[in-house]
Amino acid sequence: MTKRGNLSLPQLAERYHIRSIFGGSIAYYSSSEGGERDLRAVSNSICCHEFHLIHQGTASVNMGGEDIAIHRGDLLLLHPFQPVDCHFPPEVESEGLLLEDEVYQRQLQLGGSDVSIQNLGKPAPFLFHLDEGQLAELGGILKQIKHTIDYTHIYKEEMLHSLVHVCLLFISELPFDRRLVTPDFRHKQNILQIFFTLAHKYFRTERQIGFYADKLNISSTYLSRVVRELTGNSINHYLNNLTFEEACTLLRTSDKNIGEIALGLHFNDQSAFTNFFKAHAGCSPKSYQTKVRG
């Protein structure tokens, strides 16, 4: 399994040479543009929501040891941190979108239609089947998104969010393949989502695996195995990333001194925080603060 790690959307775009990206939150890609822009090496540990629309050829999805072929007219929707492997041979022609979770969740909350898209927010992959007319229509919507990203317009952001919402409304009406959602996968994904929620709530003060396992009423060993299986990383890696990102935010924007930041993030002392930060950033908190504040 190829690991991509928890890369941001801009980092993914840079790695796969994707040019059509807006604000680090919405990107369009197409295999016809060459290189690896079609993200043929798809694996778990994805950091954002991915849409893969197949125009020609046959690709494959493997989940839980089962291979499922996807053909012309199929649309694969993957959410962040899903244990799914895909194989896109060179002859496959595809296009699609990458959406940061904040943008995706915002679209799910928008109203203005009789069609509910809340089911698309569930932590499960979807494989949708389109007929020729639907394939052409969705392809047209994706091309409009690309066109809007690529050209300067005073209302670009508003237009993009509107087009993405139209895209999700369209997808919500499509039939999907229920084989991709297995009971075991759903159980593990539920554990992962609850862990994410708890981690974001408590990481500033709690970074021990046992704390989260107790909250979930499962063993630390099982929680560790689920998180590593579904994300490709350890619980400590995830919690440390959250802590580092919070430290960076506070160093950029807070009026607190470094000792107060260390205390707020539950380090034993400022020295322990400094060593932690150096290990992640390659510089001291003070040096980082000086650099980002100019």
GROMACS .gro file of C-alpha atoms in nm:
model
  294
    1MET     CA    1   0.000   0.000   0.000
    2THR     CA    2   0.143   0.337  -0.101
    3LYS     CA    3   0.133   0.587   0.182
    4ARG     CA    4   0.075   0.953   0.108
    5GLY     CA    5   0.066   1.068   0.466
    6ASN     CA    6  -0.150   1.346   0.601
    7LEU     CA    7  -0.065   1.599   0.330
    8SER     CA    8  -0.266   1.917   0.292
    9LEU     CA    9  -0.449   1.978  -0.034
   10PRO     CA   10  -0.184   2.227  -0.156
   11GLN     CA   11   0.087   1.970  -0.079
   12LEU     CA   12  -0.105   1.704  -0.274
   13ALA     CA   13  -0.147   1.948  -0.562
   14GLU     CA   14   0.224   2.019  -0.567
   15ARG     CA   15   0.316   1.651  -0.552
   16TYR     CA   16   0.080   1.558  -0.838
   17HIS     CA   17   0.143   1.875  -1.042
   18ILE     CA   18  -0.218   1.996  -1.023
   19ARG     CA   19  -0.246   2.351  -1.155
   20SER     CA   20  -0.619   2.419  -1.109
   21ILE     CA   21  -0.639   2.493  -0.735
   22PHE     CA   22  -0.817   2.767  -0.544
   23GLY     CA   23  -0.726   2.892  -0.199
   24GLY     CA   24  -0.578   2.562  -0.087
   25SER     CA   25  -0.931   2.422  -0.053
   26ILE     CA   26  -1.070   2.326  -0.397
   27ALA     CA   27  -0.878   2.163  -0.682
   28TYR     CA   28  -0.965   2.010  -1.020
   29TYR     CA   29  -0.751   1.747  -1.190
   30SER     CA   30  -0.765   1.545  -1.512
   31SER     CA   31  -0.564   1.254  -1.649
   32SER     CA   32  -0.568   1.425  -1.991
   33GLU     CA   33  -0.334   1.690  -1.851
   34GLY     CA   34  -0.057   1.430  -1.822
   35GLY     CA   35   0.188   1.340  -1.548
   36GLU     CA   36   0.032   1.218  -1.225
   37ARG     CA   37  -0.245   1.475  -1.221
   38ASP     CA   38  -0.507   1.202  -1.214
   39LEU     CA   39  -0.376   1.072  -0.877
   40ARG     CA   40  -0.346   0.715  -1.005
   41ALA     CA   41  -0.152   0.616  -0.691
   42VAL     CA   42  -0.446   0.648  -0.455
   43SER     CA   43  -0.412   0.504  -0.105
   44ASN     CA   44  -0.533   0.546   0.248
   45SER     CA   45  -0.425   0.841   0.461
   46ILE     CA   46  -0.595   1.082   0.221
   47CYS     CA   47  -0.629   1.425   0.376
   48CYS     CA   48  -0.930   1.552   0.185
   49HIS     CA   49  -1.241   1.446  -0.004
   50GLU     CA   50  -1.166   1.303  -0.350
   51PHE     CA   51  -1.395   1.254  -0.650
   52HIS     CA   52  -1.282   1.029  -0.935
   53LEU     CA   53  -1.501   1.025  -1.249
   54ILE     CA   54  -1.407   0.755  -1.502
   55HIS     CA   55  -1.443   0.848  -1.870
   56GLN     CA   56  -1.255   0.560  -2.033
   57GLY     CA   57  -1.091   0.234  -1.926
   58THR     CA   58  -1.122   0.021  -1.614
   59ALA     CA   59  -0.974   0.099  -1.274
   60SER     CA   60  -1.008  -0.102  -0.952
   61VAL     CA   61  -1.088  -0.038  -0.587
   62ASN     CA   62  -0.976  -0.270  -0.307
   63MET     CA   63  -1.139  -0.250   0.032
   64GLY     CA   64  -1.121  -0.519   0.294
   65GLY     CA   65  -0.951  -0.753   0.048
   66GLU     CA   66  -1.229  -0.728  -0.212
   67ASP     CA   67  -1.147  -0.593  -0.559
   68ILE     CA   68  -1.424  -0.399  -0.730
   69ALA     CA   69  -1.384  -0.285  -1.091
   70ILE     CA   70  -1.489   0.067  -1.185
   71HIS     CA   71  -1.564   0.154  -1.546
   72ARG     CA   72  -1.671   0.438  -1.774
   73GLY     CA   73  -1.949   0.630  -1.605
   74ASP     CA   74  -1.851   0.536  -1.249
   75LEU     CA   75  -1.780   0.802  -0.987
   76LEU     CA   76  -1.577   0.716  -0.677
   77LEU     CA   77  -1.612   0.943  -0.373
   78LEU     CA   78  -1.354   0.899  -0.095
   79HIS     CA   79  -1.357   1.077   0.240
   80PRO     CA   80  -1.043   1.153   0.446
   81PHE     CA   81  -0.858   0.865   0.614
   82GLN     CA   82  -1.033   0.572   0.447
   83PRO     CA   83  -0.867   0.230   0.413
   84VAL     CA   84  -0.912   0.211   0.036
   85ASP     CA   85  -0.659   0.126  -0.233
   86CYS     CA   86  -0.723   0.218  -0.596
   87HIS     CA   87  -0.538   0.125  -0.913
   88PHE     CA   88  -0.574   0.348  -1.219
   89PRO     CA   89  -0.389   0.193  -1.519
   90PRO     CA   90  -0.227   0.441  -1.764
   91GLU     CA   91  -0.507   0.394  -2.019
   92VAL     CA   92  -0.774   0.512  -1.776
   93GLU     CA   93  -0.911   0.859  -1.851
   94SER     CA   94  -1.050   1.032  -1.544
   95GLU     CA   95  -1.113   1.370  -1.389
   96GLY     CA   96  -1.230   1.491  -1.053
   97LEU     CA   97  -1.214   1.720  -0.754
   98LEU     CA   98  -1.023   1.750  -0.428
   99LEU     CA   99  -1.204   1.932  -0.147
  100GLU     CA  100  -1.078   2.025   0.198
  101ASP     CA  101  -1.310   1.895   0.470
  102GLU     CA  102  -1.416   2.244   0.582
  103VAL     CA  103  -1.542   2.328   0.233
  104TYR     CA  104  -1.711   1.989   0.196
  105GLN     CA  105  -1.892   2.010   0.530
  106ARG     CA  106  -2.002   2.366   0.455
  107GLN     CA  107  -2.165   2.249   0.134
  108LEU     CA  108  -2.352   1.972   0.315
  109GLN     CA  109  -2.514   2.231   0.543
  110LEU     CA  110  -2.645   2.452   0.265
  111GLY     CA  111  -3.015   2.445   0.190
  112GLY     CA  112  -3.209   2.564  -0.110
  113SER     CA  113  -3.307   2.227  -0.254
  114ASP     CA  114  -3.553   1.947  -0.196
  115VAL     CA  115  -3.266   1.701  -0.241
  116SER     CA  116  -3.087   1.599   0.079
  117ILE     CA  117  -2.709   1.560   0.053
  118GLN     CA  118  -2.653   1.480   0.421
  119ASN     CA  119  -2.596   1.113   0.340
  120LEU     CA  120  -2.281   1.214   0.150
  121GLY     CA  121  -2.135   1.329   0.480
  122LYS     CA  122  -2.127   0.981   0.628
  123PRO     CA  123  -1.776   0.835   0.674
  124ALA     CA  124  -1.800   0.576   0.397
  125PRO     CA  125  -1.678   0.555   0.037
  126PHE     CA  126  -1.938   0.570  -0.238
  127LEU     CA  127  -1.924   0.427  -0.588
  128PHE     CA  128  -2.191   0.587  -0.806
  129HIS     CA  129  -2.311   0.468  -1.145
  130LEU     CA  130  -2.390   0.722  -1.419
  131ASP     CA  131  -2.559   0.673  -1.755
  132GLU     CA  132  -2.424   0.852  -2.063
  133GLY     CA  133  -2.639   1.160  -2.010
  134GLN     CA  134  -2.539   1.190  -1.644
  135LEU     CA  135  -2.172   1.136  -1.734
  136ALA     CA  136  -2.185   1.426  -1.980
  137GLU     CA  137  -2.373   1.648  -1.734
  138LEU     CA  138  -2.137   1.588  -1.442
  139GLY     CA  139  -1.836   1.625  -1.672
  140GLY     CA  140  -1.976   1.962  -1.774
  141ILE     CA  141  -2.011   2.073  -1.410
  142LEU     CA  142  -1.651   1.969  -1.338
  143LYS     CA  143  -1.529   2.162  -1.642
  144GLN     CA  144  -1.716   2.471  -1.518
  145ILE     CA  145  -1.538   2.436  -1.184
  146LYS     CA  146  -1.201   2.412  -1.360
  147HIS     CA  147  -1.283   2.713  -1.579
  148THR     CA  148  -1.383   2.918  -1.274
  149ILE     CA  149  -1.064   2.823  -1.087
  150ASP     CA  150  -0.841   2.909  -1.383
  151TYR     CA  151  -0.982   3.253  -1.467
  152THR     CA  152  -0.985   3.574  -1.270
  153HIS     CA  153  -1.328   3.691  -1.158
  154ILE     CA  154  -1.438   3.925  -0.883
  155TYR     CA  155  -1.690   3.670  -0.755
  156LYS     CA  156  -1.472   3.361  -0.806
  157GLU     CA  157  -1.511   3.225  -0.452
  158GLU     CA  158  -1.889   3.260  -0.453
  159MET     CA  159  -1.913   3.102  -0.798
  160LEU     CA  160  -1.692   2.809  -0.698
  161HIS     CA  161  -1.886   2.730  -0.381
  162SER     CA  162  -2.210   2.747  -0.578
  163LEU     CA  163  -2.077   2.509  -0.845
  164VAL     CA  164  -1.945   2.263  -0.584
  165HIS     CA  165  -2.287   2.265  -0.420
  166VAL     CA  166  -2.453   2.196  -0.755
  167CYS     CA  167  -2.205   1.910  -0.804
  168LEU     CA  168  -2.295   1.754  -0.467
  169LEU     CA  169  -2.667   1.795  -0.528
  170PHE     CA  170  -2.626   1.618  -0.861
  171ILE     CA  171  -2.428   1.333  -0.703
  172SER     CA  172  -2.682   1.289  -0.421
  173GLU     CA  173  -2.941   1.176  -0.677
  174LEU     CA  174  -2.720   0.904  -0.828
  175PRO     CA  175  -2.749   0.532  -0.742
  176PHE     CA  176  -2.447   0.394  -0.558
  177ASP     CA  177  -2.288   0.053  -0.503
  178ARG     CA  178  -2.361  -0.063  -0.147
  179ARG     CA  179  -2.090  -0.332  -0.164
  180LEU     CA  180  -1.834  -0.071  -0.063
  181VAL     CA  181  -1.988  -0.034   0.284
  182THR     CA  182  -1.920  -0.343   0.496
  183PRO     CA  183  -2.019  -0.385   0.863
  184ASP     CA  184  -1.655  -0.420   0.973
  185PHE     CA  185  -1.551  -0.111   0.781
  186ARG     CA  186  -1.842   0.089   0.921
  187HIS     CA  187  -1.756  -0.018   1.277
  188LYS     CA  188  -1.391   0.079   1.246
  189GLN     CA  189  -1.474   0.404   1.070
  190ASN     CA  190  -1.713   0.498   1.351
  191ILE     CA  191  -1.435   0.437   1.605
  192LEU     CA  192  -1.199   0.653   1.400
  193GLN     CA  193  -1.447   0.939   1.369
  194ILE     CA  194  -1.520   0.936   1.742
  195PHE     CA  195  -1.147   0.932   1.815
  196PHE     CA  196  -1.097   1.233   1.585
  197THR     CA  197  -1.374   1.420   1.767
  198LEU     CA  198  -1.228   1.338   2.108
  199ALA     CA  199  -0.875   1.421   1.995
  200HIS     CA  200  -0.972   1.767   1.875
  201LYS     CA  201  -1.151   1.829   2.204
  202TYR     CA  202  -0.885   1.703   2.445
  203PHE     CA  203  -0.543   1.701   2.272
  204ARG     CA  204  -0.424   2.013   2.454
  205THR     CA  205  -0.431   1.829   2.786
  206GLU     CA  206  -0.458   1.457   2.702
  207ARG     CA  207  -0.211   1.279   2.476
  208GLN     CA  208  -0.216   0.930   2.626
  209ILE     CA  209  -0.373   0.649   2.422
  210GLY     CA  210  -0.539   0.502   2.732
  211PHE     CA  211  -0.747   0.818   2.785
  212TYR     CA  212  -0.911   0.786   2.442
  213ALA     CA  213  -0.949   0.408   2.465
  214ASP     CA  214  -1.133   0.449   2.796
  215LYS     CA  215  -1.364   0.708   2.643
  216LEU     CA  216  -1.444   0.463   2.362
  217ASN     CA  217  -1.470   0.168   2.601
  218ILE     CA  218  -1.222  -0.037   2.399
  219SER     CA  219  -0.864  -0.151   2.464
  220SER     CA  220  -0.568   0.071   2.383
  221THR     CA  221  -0.430  -0.203   2.159
  222TYR     CA  222  -0.747  -0.221   1.949
  223LEU     CA  223  -0.776   0.157   1.919
  224SER     CA  224  -0.411   0.180   1.812
  225ARG     CA  225  -0.465  -0.092   1.551
  226VAL     CA  226  -0.778   0.074   1.407
  227VAL     CA  227  -0.616   0.416   1.381
  228ARG     CA  228  -0.302   0.279   1.217
  229GLU     CA  229  -0.502   0.058   0.978
  230LEU     CA  230  -0.730   0.340   0.864
  231THR     CA  231  -0.483   0.632   0.859
  232GLY     CA  232  -0.144   0.469   0.814
  233ASN     CA  233  -0.015   0.656   1.121
  234SER     CA  234  -0.006   0.605   1.495
  235ILE     CA  235  -0.226   0.777   1.752
  236ASN     CA  236   0.081   0.955   1.889
  237HIS     CA  237   0.161   1.085   1.541
  238TYR     CA  238  -0.190   1.227   1.505
  239LEU     CA  239  -0.200   1.385   1.852
  240ASN     CA  240   0.148   1.530   1.812
  241ASN     CA  241   0.050   1.683   1.477
  242LEU     CA  242  -0.253   1.847   1.637
  243THR     CA  243  -0.034   1.980   1.918
  244PHE     CA  244   0.231   2.112   1.679
  245GLU     CA  245  -0.030   2.283   1.459
  246GLU     CA  246  -0.187   2.444   1.765
  247ALA     CA  247   0.155   2.556   1.886
  248CYS     CA  248   0.226   2.717   1.548
  249THR     CA  249  -0.110   2.895   1.553
  250LEU     CA  250  -0.052   3.029   1.904
  251LEU     CA  251   0.303   3.141   1.822
  252ARG     CA  252   0.171   3.328   1.517
  253THR     CA  253  -0.138   3.488   1.666
  254SER     CA  254  -0.142   3.476   2.046
  255ASP     CA  255  -0.020   3.738   2.290
  256LYS     CA  256   0.090   3.462   2.529
  257ASN     CA  257   0.459   3.412   2.590
  258ILE     CA  258   0.627   3.079   2.516
  259GLY     CA  259   0.606   2.962   2.877
  260GLU     CA  260   0.231   3.028   2.884
  261ILE     CA  261   0.184   2.843   2.553
  262ALA     CA  262   0.381   2.547   2.692
  263LEU     CA  263   0.161   2.543   3.002
  264GLY     CA  264  -0.158   2.569   2.797
  265LEU     CA  265  -0.051   2.269   2.589
  266HIS     CA  266   0.018   2.070   2.906
  267PHE     CA  267   0.396   2.037   2.877
  268ASN     CA  268   0.588   1.987   3.201
  269ASP     CA  269   0.794   2.298   3.140
  270GLN     CA  270   0.908   2.536   2.869
  271SER     CA  271   1.216   2.323   2.797
  272ALA     CA  272   1.003   2.017   2.716
  273PHE     CA  273   0.787   2.228   2.482
  274THR     CA  274   1.095   2.372   2.312
  275ASN     CA  275   1.240   2.024   2.251
  276PHE     CA  276   0.906   1.905   2.113
  277PHE     CA  277   0.876   2.203   1.880
  278LYS     CA  278   1.236   2.173   1.756
  279ALA     CA  279   1.177   1.807   1.669
  280HIS     CA  280   0.883   1.904   1.447
  281ALA     CA  281   0.985   2.242   1.306
  282GLY     CA  282   1.365   2.219   1.306
  283CYS     CA  283   1.388   2.546   1.496
  284SER     CA  284   1.301   2.683   1.839
  285PRO     CA  285   0.957   2.833   1.916
  286LYS     CA  286   1.122   3.175   1.954
  287SER     CA  287   1.293   3.152   1.614
  288TYR     CA  288   0.968   3.041   1.451
  289GLN     CA  289   0.775   3.324   1.616
  290THR     CA  290   1.029   3.583   1.503
  291LYS     CA  291   1.021   3.452   1.146
  292VAL     CA  292   0.642   3.439   1.103
  293ARG     CA  293   0.581   3.773   1.271
  294GLY     CA  294   0.838   3.944   1.055
   0.00000   0.00000   0.00000
